[in-house]
XYZ file of N, CA, C and O in Angstrom:
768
model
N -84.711 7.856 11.055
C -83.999 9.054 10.710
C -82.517 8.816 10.919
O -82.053 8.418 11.988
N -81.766 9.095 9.786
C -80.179 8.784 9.942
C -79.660 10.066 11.001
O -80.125 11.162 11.314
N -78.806 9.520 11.250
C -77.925 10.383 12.608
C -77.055 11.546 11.583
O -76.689 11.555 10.408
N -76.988 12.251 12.457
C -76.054 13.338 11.960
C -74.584 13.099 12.318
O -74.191 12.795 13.444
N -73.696 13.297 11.071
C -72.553 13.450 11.239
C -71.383 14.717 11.872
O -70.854 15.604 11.201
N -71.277 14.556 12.769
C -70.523 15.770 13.816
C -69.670 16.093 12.850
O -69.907 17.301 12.851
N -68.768 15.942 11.930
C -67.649 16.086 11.216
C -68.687 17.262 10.265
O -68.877 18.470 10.407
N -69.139 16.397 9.413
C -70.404 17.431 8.644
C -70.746 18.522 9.124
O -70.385 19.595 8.641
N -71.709 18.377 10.442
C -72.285 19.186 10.237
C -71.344 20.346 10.832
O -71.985 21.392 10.937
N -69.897 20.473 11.284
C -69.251 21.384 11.556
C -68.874 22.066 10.673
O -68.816 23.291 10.785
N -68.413 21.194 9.220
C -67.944 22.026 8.114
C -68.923 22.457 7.499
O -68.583 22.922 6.411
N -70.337 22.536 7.760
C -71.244 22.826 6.762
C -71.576 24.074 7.817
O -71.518 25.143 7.209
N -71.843 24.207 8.949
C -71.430 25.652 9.808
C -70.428 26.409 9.914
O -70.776 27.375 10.594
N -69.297 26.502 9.590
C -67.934 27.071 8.894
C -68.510 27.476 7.501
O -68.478 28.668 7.197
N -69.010 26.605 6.676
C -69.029 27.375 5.420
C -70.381 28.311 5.204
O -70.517 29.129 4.294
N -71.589 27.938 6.494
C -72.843 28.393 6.168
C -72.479 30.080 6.807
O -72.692 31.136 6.211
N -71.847 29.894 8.254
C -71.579 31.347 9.151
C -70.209 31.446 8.954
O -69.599 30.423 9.265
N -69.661 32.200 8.609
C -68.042 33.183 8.841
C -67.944 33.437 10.280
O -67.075 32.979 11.023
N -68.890 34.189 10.600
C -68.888 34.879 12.016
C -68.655 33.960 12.870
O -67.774 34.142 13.710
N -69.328 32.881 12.843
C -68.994 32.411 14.070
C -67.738 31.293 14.097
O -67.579 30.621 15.116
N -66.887 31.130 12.983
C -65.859 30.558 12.967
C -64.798 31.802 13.513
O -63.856 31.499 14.246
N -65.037 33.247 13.086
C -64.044 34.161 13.780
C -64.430 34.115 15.033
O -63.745 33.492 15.845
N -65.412 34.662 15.354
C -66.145 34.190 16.953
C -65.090 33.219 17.627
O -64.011 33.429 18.181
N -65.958 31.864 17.315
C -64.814 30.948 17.538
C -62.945 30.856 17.611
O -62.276 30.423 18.549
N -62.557 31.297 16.580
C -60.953 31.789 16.683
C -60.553 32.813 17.351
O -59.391 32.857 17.753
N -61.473 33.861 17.602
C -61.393 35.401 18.552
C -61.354 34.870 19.817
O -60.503 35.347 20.567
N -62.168 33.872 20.302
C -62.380 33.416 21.841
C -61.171 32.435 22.139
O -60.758 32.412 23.299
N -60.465 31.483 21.028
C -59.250 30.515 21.165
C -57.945 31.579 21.120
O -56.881 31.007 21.356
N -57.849 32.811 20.899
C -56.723 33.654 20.524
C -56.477 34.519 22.267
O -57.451 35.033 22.818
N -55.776 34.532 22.595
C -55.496 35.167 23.964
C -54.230 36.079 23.758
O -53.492 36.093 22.773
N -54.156 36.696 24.690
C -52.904 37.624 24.655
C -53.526 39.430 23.495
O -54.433 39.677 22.700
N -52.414 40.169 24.078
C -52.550 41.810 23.928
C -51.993 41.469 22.583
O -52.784 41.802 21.700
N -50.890 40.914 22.124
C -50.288 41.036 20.353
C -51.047 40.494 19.696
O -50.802 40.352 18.498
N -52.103 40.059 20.200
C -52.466 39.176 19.038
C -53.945 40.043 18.892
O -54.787 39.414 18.252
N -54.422 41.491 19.424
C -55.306 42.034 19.006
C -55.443 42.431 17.154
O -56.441 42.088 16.519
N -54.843 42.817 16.824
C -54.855 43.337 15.563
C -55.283 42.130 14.446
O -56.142 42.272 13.576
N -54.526 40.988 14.668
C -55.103 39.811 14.120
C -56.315 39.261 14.571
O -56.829 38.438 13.815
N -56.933 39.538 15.695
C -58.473 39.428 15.641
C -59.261 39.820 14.804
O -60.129 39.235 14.155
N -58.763 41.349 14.857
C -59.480 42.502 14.269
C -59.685 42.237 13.324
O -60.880 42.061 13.084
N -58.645 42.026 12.126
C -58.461 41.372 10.614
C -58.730 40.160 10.542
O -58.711 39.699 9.401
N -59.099 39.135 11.769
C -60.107 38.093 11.347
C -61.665 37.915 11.391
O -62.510 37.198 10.856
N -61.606 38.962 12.324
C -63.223 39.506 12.473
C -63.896 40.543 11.454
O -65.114 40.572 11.276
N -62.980 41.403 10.791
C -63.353 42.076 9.580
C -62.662 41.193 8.461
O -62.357 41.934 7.526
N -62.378 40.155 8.266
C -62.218 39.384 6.957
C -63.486 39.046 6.190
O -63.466 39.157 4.964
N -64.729 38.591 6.895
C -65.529 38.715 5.946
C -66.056 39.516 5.140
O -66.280 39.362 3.939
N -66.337 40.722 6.065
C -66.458 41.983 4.970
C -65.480 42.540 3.744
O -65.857 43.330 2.879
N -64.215 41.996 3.841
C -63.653 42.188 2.621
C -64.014 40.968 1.144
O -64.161 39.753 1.011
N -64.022 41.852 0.509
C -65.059 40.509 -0.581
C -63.883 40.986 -1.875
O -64.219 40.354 -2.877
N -62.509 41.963 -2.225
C -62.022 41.653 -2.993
C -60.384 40.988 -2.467
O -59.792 40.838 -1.398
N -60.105 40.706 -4.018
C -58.598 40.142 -3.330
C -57.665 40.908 -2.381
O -57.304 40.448 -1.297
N -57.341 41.975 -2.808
C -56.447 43.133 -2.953
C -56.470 43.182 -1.440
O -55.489 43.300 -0.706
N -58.234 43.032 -0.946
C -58.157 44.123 0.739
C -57.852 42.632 1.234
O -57.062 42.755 2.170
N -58.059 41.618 1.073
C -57.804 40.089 1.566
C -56.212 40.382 1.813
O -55.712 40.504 2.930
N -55.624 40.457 0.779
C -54.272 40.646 0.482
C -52.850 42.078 1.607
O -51.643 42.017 1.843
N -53.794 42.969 1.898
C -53.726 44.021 2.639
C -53.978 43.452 3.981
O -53.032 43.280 4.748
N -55.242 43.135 4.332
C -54.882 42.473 5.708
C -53.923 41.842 6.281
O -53.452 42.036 7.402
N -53.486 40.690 5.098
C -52.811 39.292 5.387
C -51.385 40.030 5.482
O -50.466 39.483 6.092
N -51.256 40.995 5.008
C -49.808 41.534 5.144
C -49.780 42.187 6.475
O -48.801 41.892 7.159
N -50.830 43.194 7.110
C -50.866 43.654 7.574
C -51.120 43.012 9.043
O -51.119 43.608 10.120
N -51.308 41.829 8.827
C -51.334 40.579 10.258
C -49.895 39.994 10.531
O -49.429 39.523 11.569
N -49.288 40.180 9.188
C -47.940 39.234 8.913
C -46.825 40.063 9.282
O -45.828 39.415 9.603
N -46.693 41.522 9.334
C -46.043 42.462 9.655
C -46.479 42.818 11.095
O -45.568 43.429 11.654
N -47.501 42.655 11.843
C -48.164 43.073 13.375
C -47.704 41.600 13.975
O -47.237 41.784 15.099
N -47.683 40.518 13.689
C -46.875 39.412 13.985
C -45.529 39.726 14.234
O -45.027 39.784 15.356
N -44.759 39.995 12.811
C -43.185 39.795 13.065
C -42.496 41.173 13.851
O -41.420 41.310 14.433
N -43.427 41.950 13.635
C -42.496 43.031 14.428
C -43.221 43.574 15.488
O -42.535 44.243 16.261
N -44.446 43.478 15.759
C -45.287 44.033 16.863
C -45.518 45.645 17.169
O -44.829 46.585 16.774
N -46.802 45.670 18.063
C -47.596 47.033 17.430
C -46.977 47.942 18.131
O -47.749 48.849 18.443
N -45.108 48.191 18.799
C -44.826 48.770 19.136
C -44.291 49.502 17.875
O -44.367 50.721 18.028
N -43.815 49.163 16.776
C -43.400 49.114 15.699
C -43.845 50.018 15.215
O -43.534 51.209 15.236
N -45.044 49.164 14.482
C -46.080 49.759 14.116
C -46.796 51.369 14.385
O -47.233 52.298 13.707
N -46.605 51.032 15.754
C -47.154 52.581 16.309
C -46.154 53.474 16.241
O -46.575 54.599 15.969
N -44.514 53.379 16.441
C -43.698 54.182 16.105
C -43.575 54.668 14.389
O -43.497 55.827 13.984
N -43.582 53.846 13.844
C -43.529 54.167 12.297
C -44.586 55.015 12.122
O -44.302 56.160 11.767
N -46.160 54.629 12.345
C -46.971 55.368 12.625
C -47.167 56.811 12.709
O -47.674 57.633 11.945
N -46.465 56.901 14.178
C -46.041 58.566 14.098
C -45.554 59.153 14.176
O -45.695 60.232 14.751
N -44.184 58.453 13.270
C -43.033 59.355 12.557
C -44.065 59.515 11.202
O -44.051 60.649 10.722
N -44.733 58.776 10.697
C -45.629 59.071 9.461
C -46.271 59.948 9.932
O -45.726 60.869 9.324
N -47.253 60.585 10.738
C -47.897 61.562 10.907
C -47.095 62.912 11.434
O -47.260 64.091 11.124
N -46.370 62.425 12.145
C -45.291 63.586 12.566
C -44.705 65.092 11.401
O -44.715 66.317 11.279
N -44.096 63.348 10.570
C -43.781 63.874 8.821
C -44.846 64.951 8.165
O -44.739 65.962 7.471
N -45.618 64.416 8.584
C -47.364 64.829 7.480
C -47.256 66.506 8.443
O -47.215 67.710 8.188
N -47.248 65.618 9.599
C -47.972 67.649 10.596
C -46.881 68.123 9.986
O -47.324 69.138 9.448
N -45.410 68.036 9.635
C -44.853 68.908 10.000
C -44.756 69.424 8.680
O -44.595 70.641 8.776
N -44.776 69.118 7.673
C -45.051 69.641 6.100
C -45.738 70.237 6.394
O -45.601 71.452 6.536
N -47.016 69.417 6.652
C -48.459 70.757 6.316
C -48.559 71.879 7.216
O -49.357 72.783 6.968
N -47.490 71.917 8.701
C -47.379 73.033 9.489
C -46.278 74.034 8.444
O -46.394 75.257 8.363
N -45.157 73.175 7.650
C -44.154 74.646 6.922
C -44.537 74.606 5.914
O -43.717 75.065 5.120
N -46.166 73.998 5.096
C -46.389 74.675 3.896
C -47.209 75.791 4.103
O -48.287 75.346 4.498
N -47.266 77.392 4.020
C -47.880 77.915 4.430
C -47.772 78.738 3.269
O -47.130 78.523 2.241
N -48.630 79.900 3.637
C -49.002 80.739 2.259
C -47.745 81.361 1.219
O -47.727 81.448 -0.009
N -46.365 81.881 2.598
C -45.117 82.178 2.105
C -44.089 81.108 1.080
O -43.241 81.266 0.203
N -44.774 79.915 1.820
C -44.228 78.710 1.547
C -44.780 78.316 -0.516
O -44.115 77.978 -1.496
N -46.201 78.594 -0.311
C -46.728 78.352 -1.266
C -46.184 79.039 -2.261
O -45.756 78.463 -3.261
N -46.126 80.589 -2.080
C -45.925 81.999 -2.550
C -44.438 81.378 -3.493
O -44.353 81.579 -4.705
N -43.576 80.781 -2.871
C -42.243 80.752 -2.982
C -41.919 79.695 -3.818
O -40.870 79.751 -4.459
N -42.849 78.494 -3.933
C -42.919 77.294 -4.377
C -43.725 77.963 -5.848
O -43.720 77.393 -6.939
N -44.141 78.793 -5.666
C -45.396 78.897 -7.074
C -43.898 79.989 -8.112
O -43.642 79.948 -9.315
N -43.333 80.695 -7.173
C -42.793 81.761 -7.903
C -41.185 80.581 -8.587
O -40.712 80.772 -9.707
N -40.819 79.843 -7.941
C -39.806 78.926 -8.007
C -40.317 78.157 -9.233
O -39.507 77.883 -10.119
N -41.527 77.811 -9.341
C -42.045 77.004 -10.700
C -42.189 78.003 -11.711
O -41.723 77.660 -12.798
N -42.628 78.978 -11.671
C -42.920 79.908 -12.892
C -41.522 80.368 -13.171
O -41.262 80.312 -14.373
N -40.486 80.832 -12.372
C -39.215 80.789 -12.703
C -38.415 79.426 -13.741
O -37.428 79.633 -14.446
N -38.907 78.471 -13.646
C -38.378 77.700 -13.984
C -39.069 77.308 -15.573
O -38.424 77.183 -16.614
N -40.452 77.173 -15.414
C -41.383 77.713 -16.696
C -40.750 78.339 -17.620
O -40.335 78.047 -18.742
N -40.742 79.843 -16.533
C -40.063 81.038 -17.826
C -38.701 80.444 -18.481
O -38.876 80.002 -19.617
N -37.709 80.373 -18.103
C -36.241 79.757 -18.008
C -36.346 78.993 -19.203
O -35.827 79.264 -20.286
N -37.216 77.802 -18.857
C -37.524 77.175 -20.192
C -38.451 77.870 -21.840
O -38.355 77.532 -23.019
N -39.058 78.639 -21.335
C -39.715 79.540 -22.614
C -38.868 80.084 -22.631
O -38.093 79.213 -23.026
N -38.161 81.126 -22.483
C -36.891 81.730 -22.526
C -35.789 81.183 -23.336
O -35.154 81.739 -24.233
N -35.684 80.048 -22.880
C -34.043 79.399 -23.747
C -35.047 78.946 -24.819
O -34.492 79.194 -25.890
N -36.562 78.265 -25.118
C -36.711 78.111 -26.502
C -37.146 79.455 -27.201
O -37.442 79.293 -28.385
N -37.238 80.604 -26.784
C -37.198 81.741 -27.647
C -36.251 82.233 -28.028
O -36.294 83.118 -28.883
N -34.854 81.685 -27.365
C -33.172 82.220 -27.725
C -33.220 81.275 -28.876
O -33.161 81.713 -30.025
N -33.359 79.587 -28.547
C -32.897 78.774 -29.509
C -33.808 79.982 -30.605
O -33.143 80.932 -31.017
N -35.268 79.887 -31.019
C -36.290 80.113 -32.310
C -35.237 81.233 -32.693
O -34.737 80.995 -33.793
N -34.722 82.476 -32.050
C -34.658 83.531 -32.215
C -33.120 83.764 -33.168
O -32.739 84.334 -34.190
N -32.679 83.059 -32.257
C -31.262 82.623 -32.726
C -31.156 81.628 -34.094
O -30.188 81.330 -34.792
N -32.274 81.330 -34.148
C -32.122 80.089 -35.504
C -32.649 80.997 -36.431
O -32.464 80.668 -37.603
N -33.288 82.106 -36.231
C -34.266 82.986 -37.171
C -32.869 83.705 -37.795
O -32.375 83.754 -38.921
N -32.489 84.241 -36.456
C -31.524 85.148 -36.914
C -30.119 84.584 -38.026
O -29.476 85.214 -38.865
N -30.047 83.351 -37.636
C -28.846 82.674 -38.102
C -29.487 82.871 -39.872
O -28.991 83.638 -40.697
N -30.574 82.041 -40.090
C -30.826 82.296 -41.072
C -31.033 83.950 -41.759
O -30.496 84.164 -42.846
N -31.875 85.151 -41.033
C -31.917 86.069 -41.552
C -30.243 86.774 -42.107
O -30.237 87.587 -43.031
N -29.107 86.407 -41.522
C -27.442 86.535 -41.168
C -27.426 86.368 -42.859
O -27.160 87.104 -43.809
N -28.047 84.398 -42.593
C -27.423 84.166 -44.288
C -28.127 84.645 -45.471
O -27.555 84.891 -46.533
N -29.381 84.773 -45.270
C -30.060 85.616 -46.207
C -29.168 86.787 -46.995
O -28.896 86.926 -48.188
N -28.728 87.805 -45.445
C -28.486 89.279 -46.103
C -26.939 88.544 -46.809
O -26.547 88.587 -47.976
N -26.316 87.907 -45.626
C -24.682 87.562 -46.477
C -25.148 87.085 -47.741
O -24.365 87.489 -48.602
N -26.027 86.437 -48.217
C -26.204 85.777 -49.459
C -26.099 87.195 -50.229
O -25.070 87.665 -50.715
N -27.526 87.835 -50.236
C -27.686 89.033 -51.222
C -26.233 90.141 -51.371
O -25.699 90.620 -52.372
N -25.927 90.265 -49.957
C -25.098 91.108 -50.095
C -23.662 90.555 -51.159
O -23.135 91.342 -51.945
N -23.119 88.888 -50.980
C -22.346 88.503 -51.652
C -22.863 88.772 -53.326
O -22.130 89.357 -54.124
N -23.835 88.400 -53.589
C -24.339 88.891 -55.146
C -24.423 90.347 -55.501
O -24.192 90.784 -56.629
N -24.769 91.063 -54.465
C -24.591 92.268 -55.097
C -23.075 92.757 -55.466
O -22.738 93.320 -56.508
N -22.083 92.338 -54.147
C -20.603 92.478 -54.576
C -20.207 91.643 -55.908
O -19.909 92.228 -56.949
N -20.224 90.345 -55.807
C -20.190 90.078 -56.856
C -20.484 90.568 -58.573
O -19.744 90.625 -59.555
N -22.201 90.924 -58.311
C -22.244 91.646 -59.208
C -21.759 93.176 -59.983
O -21.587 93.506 -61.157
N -21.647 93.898 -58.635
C -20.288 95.061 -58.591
C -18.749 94.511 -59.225
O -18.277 94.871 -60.303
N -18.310 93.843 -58.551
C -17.235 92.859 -59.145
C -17.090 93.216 -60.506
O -16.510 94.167 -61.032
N -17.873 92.055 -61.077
C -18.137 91.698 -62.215
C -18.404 93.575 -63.497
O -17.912 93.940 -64.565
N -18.998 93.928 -62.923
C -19.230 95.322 -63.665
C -17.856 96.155 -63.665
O -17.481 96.819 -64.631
N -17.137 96.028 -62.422
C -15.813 96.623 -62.335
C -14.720 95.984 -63.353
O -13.738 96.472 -63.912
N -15.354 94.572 -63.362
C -13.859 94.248 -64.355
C -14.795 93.932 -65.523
O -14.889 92.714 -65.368
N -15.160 94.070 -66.040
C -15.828 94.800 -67.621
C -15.121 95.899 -67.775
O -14.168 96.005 -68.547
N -15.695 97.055 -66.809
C -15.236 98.301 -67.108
C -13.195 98.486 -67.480
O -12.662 98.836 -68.534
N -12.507 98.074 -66.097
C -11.557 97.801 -66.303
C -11.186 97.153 -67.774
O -10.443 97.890 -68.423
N -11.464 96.220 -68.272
C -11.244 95.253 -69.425
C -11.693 96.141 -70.312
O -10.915 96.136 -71.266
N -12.679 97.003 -70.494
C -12.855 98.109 -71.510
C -12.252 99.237 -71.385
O -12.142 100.065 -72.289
N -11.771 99.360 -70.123
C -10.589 100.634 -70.555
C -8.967 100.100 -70.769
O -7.955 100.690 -71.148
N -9.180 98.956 -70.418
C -7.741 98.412 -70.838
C -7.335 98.448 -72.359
O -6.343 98.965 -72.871
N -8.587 97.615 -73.063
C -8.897 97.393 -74.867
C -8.443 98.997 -74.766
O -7.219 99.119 -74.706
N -9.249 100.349 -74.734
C -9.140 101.408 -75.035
C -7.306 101.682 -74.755
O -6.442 101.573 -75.625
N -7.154 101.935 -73.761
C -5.593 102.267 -73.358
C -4.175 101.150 -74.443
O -3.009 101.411 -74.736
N -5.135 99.834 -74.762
C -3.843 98.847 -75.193
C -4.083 100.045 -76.548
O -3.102 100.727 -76.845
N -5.333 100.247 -77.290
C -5.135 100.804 -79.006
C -4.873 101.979 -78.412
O -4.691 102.791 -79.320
N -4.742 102.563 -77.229
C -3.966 104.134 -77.472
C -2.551 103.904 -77.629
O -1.861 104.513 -78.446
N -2.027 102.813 -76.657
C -0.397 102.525 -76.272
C 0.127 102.024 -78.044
O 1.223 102.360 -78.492
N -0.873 101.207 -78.839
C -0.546 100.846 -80.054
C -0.291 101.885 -81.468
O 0.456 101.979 -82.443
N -1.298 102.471 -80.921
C -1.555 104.191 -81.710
C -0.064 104.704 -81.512
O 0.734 104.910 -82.428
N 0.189 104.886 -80.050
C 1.078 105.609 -79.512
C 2.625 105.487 -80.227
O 3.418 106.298 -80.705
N 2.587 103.550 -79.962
C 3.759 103.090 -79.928
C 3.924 103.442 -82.094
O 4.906 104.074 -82.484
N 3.087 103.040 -82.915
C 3.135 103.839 -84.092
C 3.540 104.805 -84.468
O 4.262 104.761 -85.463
N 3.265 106.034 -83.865
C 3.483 107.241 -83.903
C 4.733 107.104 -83.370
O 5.602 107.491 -84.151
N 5.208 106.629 -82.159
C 6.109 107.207 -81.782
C 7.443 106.307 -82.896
O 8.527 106.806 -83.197
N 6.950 104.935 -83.322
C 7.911 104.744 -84.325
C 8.195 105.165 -85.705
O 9.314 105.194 -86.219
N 6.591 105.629 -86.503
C 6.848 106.744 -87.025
C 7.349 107.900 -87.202
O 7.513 108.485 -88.273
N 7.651 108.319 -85.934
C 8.641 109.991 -85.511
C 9.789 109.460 -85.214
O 10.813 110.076 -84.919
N 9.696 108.706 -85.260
C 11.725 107.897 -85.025
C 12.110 107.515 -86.361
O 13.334 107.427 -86.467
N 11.480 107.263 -87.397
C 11.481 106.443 -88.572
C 11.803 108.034 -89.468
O 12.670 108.130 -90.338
N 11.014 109.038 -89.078
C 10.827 110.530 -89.692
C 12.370 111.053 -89.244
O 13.317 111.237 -90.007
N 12.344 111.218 -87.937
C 13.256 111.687 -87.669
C 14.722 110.892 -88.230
O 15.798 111.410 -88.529
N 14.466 109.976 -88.241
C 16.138 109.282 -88.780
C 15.925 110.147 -90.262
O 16.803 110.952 -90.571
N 15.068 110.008 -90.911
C 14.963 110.209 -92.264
C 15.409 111.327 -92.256
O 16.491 111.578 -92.789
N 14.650 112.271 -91.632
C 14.812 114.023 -91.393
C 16.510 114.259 -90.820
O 17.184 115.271 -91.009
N 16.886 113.151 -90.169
C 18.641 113.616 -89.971
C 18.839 113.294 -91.325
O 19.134 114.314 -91.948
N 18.790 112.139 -92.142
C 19.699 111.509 -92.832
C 19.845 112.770 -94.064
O 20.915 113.132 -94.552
N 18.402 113.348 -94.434
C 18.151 114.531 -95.148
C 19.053 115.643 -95.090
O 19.555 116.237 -96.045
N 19.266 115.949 -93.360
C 19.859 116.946 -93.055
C 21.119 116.832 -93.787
O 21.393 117.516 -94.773
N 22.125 115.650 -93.099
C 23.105 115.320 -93.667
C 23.655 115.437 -95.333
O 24.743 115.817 -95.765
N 22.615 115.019 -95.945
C 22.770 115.156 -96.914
C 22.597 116.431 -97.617
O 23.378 116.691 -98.532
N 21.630 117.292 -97.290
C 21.484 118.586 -97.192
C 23.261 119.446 -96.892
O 23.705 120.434 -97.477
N 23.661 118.947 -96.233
C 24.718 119.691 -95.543
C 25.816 119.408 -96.355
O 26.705 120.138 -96.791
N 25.606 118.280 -96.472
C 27.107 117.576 -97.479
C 27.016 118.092 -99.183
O 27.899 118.238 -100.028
N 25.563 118.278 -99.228
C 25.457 118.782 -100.501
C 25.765 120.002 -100.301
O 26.479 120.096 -101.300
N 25.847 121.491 -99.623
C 26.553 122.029 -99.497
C 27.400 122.616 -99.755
O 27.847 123.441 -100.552
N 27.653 121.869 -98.649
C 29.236 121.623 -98.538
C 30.121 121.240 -100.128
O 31.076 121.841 -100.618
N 29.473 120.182 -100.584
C 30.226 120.012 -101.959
C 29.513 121.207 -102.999
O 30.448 121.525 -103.733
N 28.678 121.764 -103.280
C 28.582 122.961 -104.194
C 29.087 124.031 -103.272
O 29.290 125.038 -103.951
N 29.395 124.252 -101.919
C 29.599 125.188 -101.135
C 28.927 126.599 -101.833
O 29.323 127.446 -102.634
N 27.473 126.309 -100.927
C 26.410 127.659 -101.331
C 26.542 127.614 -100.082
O 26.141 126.808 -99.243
N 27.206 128.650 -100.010
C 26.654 129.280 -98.790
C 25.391 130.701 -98.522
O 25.089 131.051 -97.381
């Protein structure tokens, strides 16, 4: 029977038991700082993904460099933090936080019902200015027809007019020149 190799059969007990290689490293590890890294070498086997592998190893590497006085202070300023929120979130607290969001909700529905309302209106603005410009316009337009047809009427009265009145100037010269002659004739038969 061949002899067993001590080298072997150590690494083939390392890879067969976990436990008792932490075992083993838990009993070579001495000292109070170096608890936490037990701990996370004695629960390393039970972690079977990377991530919590990864979480330990930080969490040995940080209890190393700064120690669990650290640790425990950060600790419970973290819980401190936590009590003391969840001691001033209280129903008033809630009350005030809920009414502060729906305020802010509304605020926003609000300014997009100014913008909709305001864009409605802008347009309803140009609508009426539109119609209303066509109806003036079209008033306009009827006014100066009318005008332009009483003008035609007034130019053939002023033309009528201006006729007549050069006709009665044309009469009247005639009607002096008559007179005159009337008078001079007269005058030379002197009928009186």
């Amino acid at each position: 029977q061949p002899t067993p190799n001590p080298a072997r059969s150590q690494v083939t007990q390392r890879v067969r038991s976990p436990e008792a290689s932490v075992a083993r490293h838990a009993t070579s590890v001495t000292g109070d700082d170096n608890v936490l890294l037990v701990l996370a070498t004695q629960l390393l086997p039970a972690f079977n993904t990377k991530t919590a592998f990864t979480a330990t190893a930080v969490i040995a590497g940080v209890y190393n460099l700064v120690g669990w006085r650290v640790i425990a202070a950060t600790g419970g300023v973290y819980v401190g933090l936590y009590g003391y929120e969840r001691l001033k979130y209280t129903e008033r607290a809630m009350e005030r936080k809920f009414k502060q969001q729906f305020c802010d909700y509304a605020s926003i529905k609000l300014h997009d019902i100014v913008t909709y309302t305001g864009n409605c209106c802008s347009t309803q603005v140009q609508r009426d200015l539109s119609s209303t410009l066509s109806r003036l316009l079209t008033s306009i337009n009827g006014g100066i027809n009318v005008l332009k047809t009483q003008i035609a009427t007034l130019s053939a009265e002023l033309s009528r007019s201006k006729d007549v009145y050069d006709s009665a100037t044309s009469k009247r010269i005639l009607n002096d020149h008559c007179r005159d002659e009337l008078e001079h004739f007269l005058k030379l038969f002197s009928v009186t």
